[in-house]
Amino acid sequence: MKTASAVCSAAMFCMLGSGCAGWKATTKTILADTHKAAKELSVVAEPAFDQKCSDVAHKCKAVKDTECKPLVDCEDQFKKFNRAVTAVHYLVATGYSLLALDARDSMISLVLKLGNTMKGLYALANEFGVISWKL
Amino acid sequence: MEAIITAAIGAAVKLVELIFLGTKSKDLSQDEIDREIKRIADKEQSLVDKWWNIVK
């Protein structure tokens, strides 16, 4: 997360500064790196959620609780996490469109939003116990 | 003379930038992003089904 924040800060500095001719290249790197980070986080979180929710399911099965409210909660957490990951990917896709349009001002706000969405994603992963990184 | 050198450097930088962007765009495409979004949705469905099958 610290790396992602530092990269986003560097991108913002570059994009806001008038002397940075390669803002598109820098931004494109940011988008690719963010996509990769979200993908990797997703790959790490999936087995962790699987373990966590499977354990809950087995506990419900043991007491014949077919409604299994704890599993509903676990499933909701997984879906909430996936929505956040998907939001990052959609923002990255939008970023590529903005690059093609040369829309620097819109790109600045998108990079800010992307940084916040990534931060929220790591916070969710931490909150749900699928990663133990400190923000 | 100075203006010509500045323009030449500017053109060279632009060329490198275009080459760089062209190369990088092959690394991450809209298709790749769409595939990842679909993979997440498919994985979600399969895991949710698996968990509820345990409970049944």
GROMACS .gro file of C-alpha atoms in nm:
model
  191
    1MET     CA    1   0.000   0.000   0.000
    2LYS     CA    2   0.280   0.241   0.084
    3THR     CA    3   0.434   0.165  -0.253
    4ALA     CA    4   0.103   0.222  -0.429
    5SER     CA    5   0.057   0.554  -0.244
    6ALA     CA    6   0.410   0.663  -0.330
    7VAL     CA    7   0.359   0.575  -0.693
    8CYS     CA    8   0.027   0.761  -0.703
    9SER     CA    9   0.187   1.063  -0.534
   10ALA     CA   10   0.465   1.060  -0.791
   11ALA     CA   11   0.208   1.041  -1.069
   12MET     CA   12   0.013   1.333  -0.925
   13PHE     CA   13   0.331   1.539  -0.891
   14CYS     CA   14   0.417   1.458  -1.249
   15MET     CA   15   0.069   1.526  -1.382
   16LEU     CA   16   0.025   1.853  -1.196
   17GLY     CA   17   0.372   1.982  -1.276
   18SER     CA   18   0.417   2.167  -1.603
   19GLY     CA   19   0.766   2.035  -1.663
   20CYS     CA   20   0.679   1.668  -1.687
   21ALA     CA   21   0.654   1.585  -2.056
   22GLY     CA   22   0.599   1.213  -2.003
   23TRP     CA   23   0.280   1.233  -1.796
   24LYS     CA   24   0.105   0.985  -2.023
   25ALA     CA   25   0.382   0.727  -1.992
   26THR     CA   26   0.392   0.774  -1.615
   27THR     CA   27   0.016   0.746  -1.585
   28LYS     CA   28   0.008   0.438  -1.805
   29THR     CA   29   0.263   0.273  -1.578
   30ILE     CA   30   0.051   0.364  -1.276
   31LEU     CA   31  -0.258   0.212  -1.435
   32ALA     CA   32  -0.076  -0.110  -1.525
   33ASP     CA   33   0.080  -0.137  -1.177
   34THR     CA   34  -0.253  -0.071  -1.006
   35HIS     CA   35  -0.425  -0.334  -1.221
   36LYS     CA   36  -0.150  -0.582  -1.131
   37ALA     CA   37  -0.170  -0.499  -0.758
   38ALA     CA   38  -0.550  -0.544  -0.753
   39LYS     CA   39  -0.520  -0.872  -0.943
   40GLU     CA   40  -0.254  -1.004  -0.706
   41LEU     CA   41  -0.454  -0.899  -0.402
   42SER     CA   42  -0.755  -1.079  -0.544
   43VAL     CA   43  -0.552  -1.396  -0.601
   44VAL     CA   44  -0.426  -1.383  -0.241
   45ALA     CA   45  -0.770  -1.306  -0.095
   46GLU     CA   46  -0.969  -1.577  -0.277
   47PRO     CA   47  -0.814  -1.880  -0.101
   48ALA     CA   48  -0.824  -1.691   0.229
   49PHE     CA   49  -1.197  -1.623   0.187
   50ASP     CA   50  -1.245  -1.983   0.075
   51GLN     CA   51  -1.080  -2.113   0.391
   52LYS     CA   52  -1.269  -1.873   0.613
   53CYS     CA   53  -1.616  -1.929   0.462
   54SER     CA   54  -1.567  -2.305   0.423
   55ASP     CA   55  -1.489  -2.328   0.796
   56VAL     CA   56  -1.809  -2.135   0.870
   57ALA     CA   57  -2.006  -2.367   0.638
   58HIS     CA   58  -1.870  -2.679   0.808
   59LYS     CA   59  -1.968  -2.542   1.149
   60CYS     CA   60  -2.323  -2.481   1.024
   61LYS     CA   61  -2.338  -2.830   0.876
   62ALA     CA   62  -2.227  -2.980   1.209
   63VAL     CA   63  -2.525  -2.823   1.388
   64LYS     CA   64  -2.761  -2.868   1.089
   65ASP     CA   65  -2.811  -2.492   1.052
   66THR     CA   66  -2.921  -2.474   0.688
   67GLU     CA   67  -2.988  -2.099   0.695
   68CYS     CA   68  -2.635  -2.039   0.826
   69LYS     CA   69  -2.640  -1.666   0.895
   70PRO     CA   70  -2.262  -1.654   0.954
   71LEU     CA   71  -2.209  -1.789   0.601
   72VAL     CA   72  -2.440  -1.521   0.462
   73ASP     CA   73  -2.219  -1.263   0.638
   74CYS     CA   74  -1.900  -1.427   0.510
   75GLU     CA   75  -2.040  -1.435   0.156
   76ASP     CA   76  -2.136  -1.066   0.183
   77GLN     CA   77  -1.781  -0.977   0.285
   78PHE     CA   78  -1.641  -1.169  -0.012
   79LYS     CA   79  -1.881  -0.997  -0.251
   80LYS     CA   80  -1.804  -0.655  -0.103
   81PHE     CA   81  -1.434  -0.722  -0.147
   82ASN     CA   82  -1.486  -0.836  -0.507
   83ARG     CA   83  -1.690  -0.524  -0.586
   84ALA     CA   84  -1.397  -0.311  -0.466
   85VAL     CA   85  -1.151  -0.510  -0.680
   86THR     CA   86  -1.379  -0.480  -0.981
   87ALA     CA   87  -1.412  -0.105  -0.920
   88VAL     CA   88  -1.033  -0.074  -0.944
   89HIS     CA   89  -1.031  -0.261  -1.275
   90TYR     CA   90  -1.309  -0.042  -1.416
   91LEU     CA   91  -1.123   0.272  -1.308
   92VAL     CA   92  -0.808   0.143  -1.478
   93ALA     CA   93  -1.008   0.078  -1.797
   94THR     CA   94  -1.151   0.431  -1.777
   95GLY     CA   95  -0.799   0.564  -1.726
   96TYR     CA   96  -0.687   0.407  -2.054
   97SER     CA   97  -0.979   0.572  -2.232
   98LEU     CA   98  -0.886   0.909  -2.081
   99LEU     CA   99  -0.527   0.861  -2.196
  100ALA     CA  100  -0.649   0.800  -2.548
  101LEU     CA  101  -0.855   1.120  -2.527
  102ASP     CA  102  -0.558   1.315  -2.387
  103ALA     CA  103  -0.785   1.423  -2.099
  104ARG     CA  104  -0.524   1.525  -1.846
  105ASP     CA  105  -0.756   1.708  -1.604
  106SER     CA  106  -0.998   1.416  -1.585
  107MET     CA  107  -0.703   1.183  -1.545
  108ILE     CA  108  -0.584   1.373  -1.238
  109SER     CA  109  -0.916   1.317  -1.060
  110LEU     CA  110  -0.924   0.956  -1.178
  111VAL     CA  111  -0.577   0.885  -1.034
  112LEU     CA  112  -0.690   1.039  -0.703
  113LYS     CA  113  -1.001   0.820  -0.704
  114LEU     CA  114  -0.795   0.517  -0.798
  115GLY     CA  115  -0.561   0.578  -0.503
  116ASN     CA  116  -0.855   0.606  -0.264
  117THR     CA  117  -1.021   0.294  -0.407
  118MET     CA  118  -0.700   0.094  -0.368
  119LYS     CA  119  -0.663   0.218  -0.012
  120GLY     CA  120  -1.021   0.112   0.059
  121LEU     CA  121  -0.952  -0.227  -0.098
  122TYR     CA  122  -0.653  -0.292   0.128
  123ALA     CA  123  -0.856  -0.171   0.426
  124LEU     CA  124  -1.133  -0.420   0.343
  125ALA     CA  125  -0.884  -0.704   0.301
  126ASN     CA  126  -0.734  -0.612   0.637
  127GLU     CA  127  -1.072  -0.576   0.805
  128PHE     CA  128  -1.192  -0.913   0.676
  129GLY     CA  129  -0.869  -1.078   0.787
  130VAL     CA  130  -0.761  -1.198   0.445
  131ILE     CA  131  -0.436  -1.003   0.465
  132SER     CA  132  -0.251  -0.871   0.765
  133TRP     CA  133  -0.080  -0.568   0.616
  134LYS     CA  134  -0.084  -0.249   0.816
  135LEU     CA  135  -0.194   0.064   0.634
  136MET     CA  136   2.055   2.710  -3.331
  137GLU     CA  137   1.939   2.673  -2.974
  138ALA     CA  138   1.576   2.657  -3.087
  139ILE     CA  139   1.657   2.383  -3.336
  140ILE     CA  140   1.834   2.176  -3.069
  141THR     CA  141   1.542   2.226  -2.829
  142ALA     CA  142   1.293   2.121  -3.097
  143ALA     CA  143   1.503   1.817  -3.186
  144ILE     CA  144   1.525   1.709  -2.823
  145GLY     CA  145   1.149   1.762  -2.785
  146ALA     CA  146   1.080   1.549  -3.094
  147ALA     CA  147   1.313   1.275  -2.969
  148VAL     CA  148   1.142   1.270  -2.630
  149LYS     CA  149   0.801   1.253  -2.801
  150LEU     CA  150   0.921   0.965  -3.020
  151VAL     CA  151   1.049   0.769  -2.721
  152GLU     CA  152   0.720   0.837  -2.542
  153LEU     CA  153   0.518   0.711  -2.839
  154ILE     CA  154   0.732   0.399  -2.868
  155PHE     CA  155   0.703   0.340  -2.495
  156LEU     CA  156   0.325   0.386  -2.494
  157GLY     CA  157   0.289   0.160  -2.796
  158THR     CA  158   0.491  -0.114  -2.632
  159LYS     CA  159   0.319  -0.085  -2.297
  160SER     CA  160  -0.031  -0.092  -2.448
  161LYS     CA  161   0.038  -0.450  -2.556
  162ASP     CA  162   0.107  -0.537  -2.193
  163LEU     CA  163  -0.237  -0.442  -2.063
  164SER     CA  164  -0.537  -0.426  -2.292
  165GLN     CA  165  -0.908  -0.369  -2.243
  166ASP     CA  166  -0.955  -0.741  -2.314
  167GLU     CA  167  -0.722  -0.832  -2.032
  168ILE     CA  168  -0.911  -0.608  -1.790
  169ASP     CA  169  -1.244  -0.756  -1.905
  170ARG     CA  170  -1.106  -1.109  -1.865
  171GLU     CA  171  -0.996  -1.034  -1.509
  172ILE     CA  172  -1.337  -0.888  -1.420
  173LYS     CA  173  -1.505  -1.200  -1.563
  174ARG     CA  174  -1.261  -1.428  -1.379
  175ILE     CA  175  -1.349  -1.258  -1.049
  176ALA     CA  176  -1.723  -1.299  -1.113
  177ASP     CA  177  -1.687  -1.666  -1.214
  178LYS     CA  178  -1.465  -1.744  -0.917
  179GLU     CA  179  -1.708  -1.573  -0.683
  180GLN     CA  180  -1.999  -1.780  -0.811
  181SER     CA  181  -1.809  -2.109  -0.790
  182LEU     CA  182  -1.690  -2.043  -0.433
  183VAL     CA  183  -2.035  -1.934  -0.313
  184ASP     CA  184  -2.188  -2.250  -0.464
  185LYS     CA  185  -1.918  -2.461  -0.301
  186TRP     CA  186  -1.981  -2.312   0.046
  187TRP     CA  187  -2.358  -2.359   0.032
  188ASN     CA  188  -2.315  -2.714  -0.093
  189ILE     CA  189  -2.118  -2.787   0.224
  190VAL     CA  190  -2.408  -2.662   0.438
  191LYS     CA  191  -2.669  -2.872   0.251
   0.00000   0.00000   0.00000
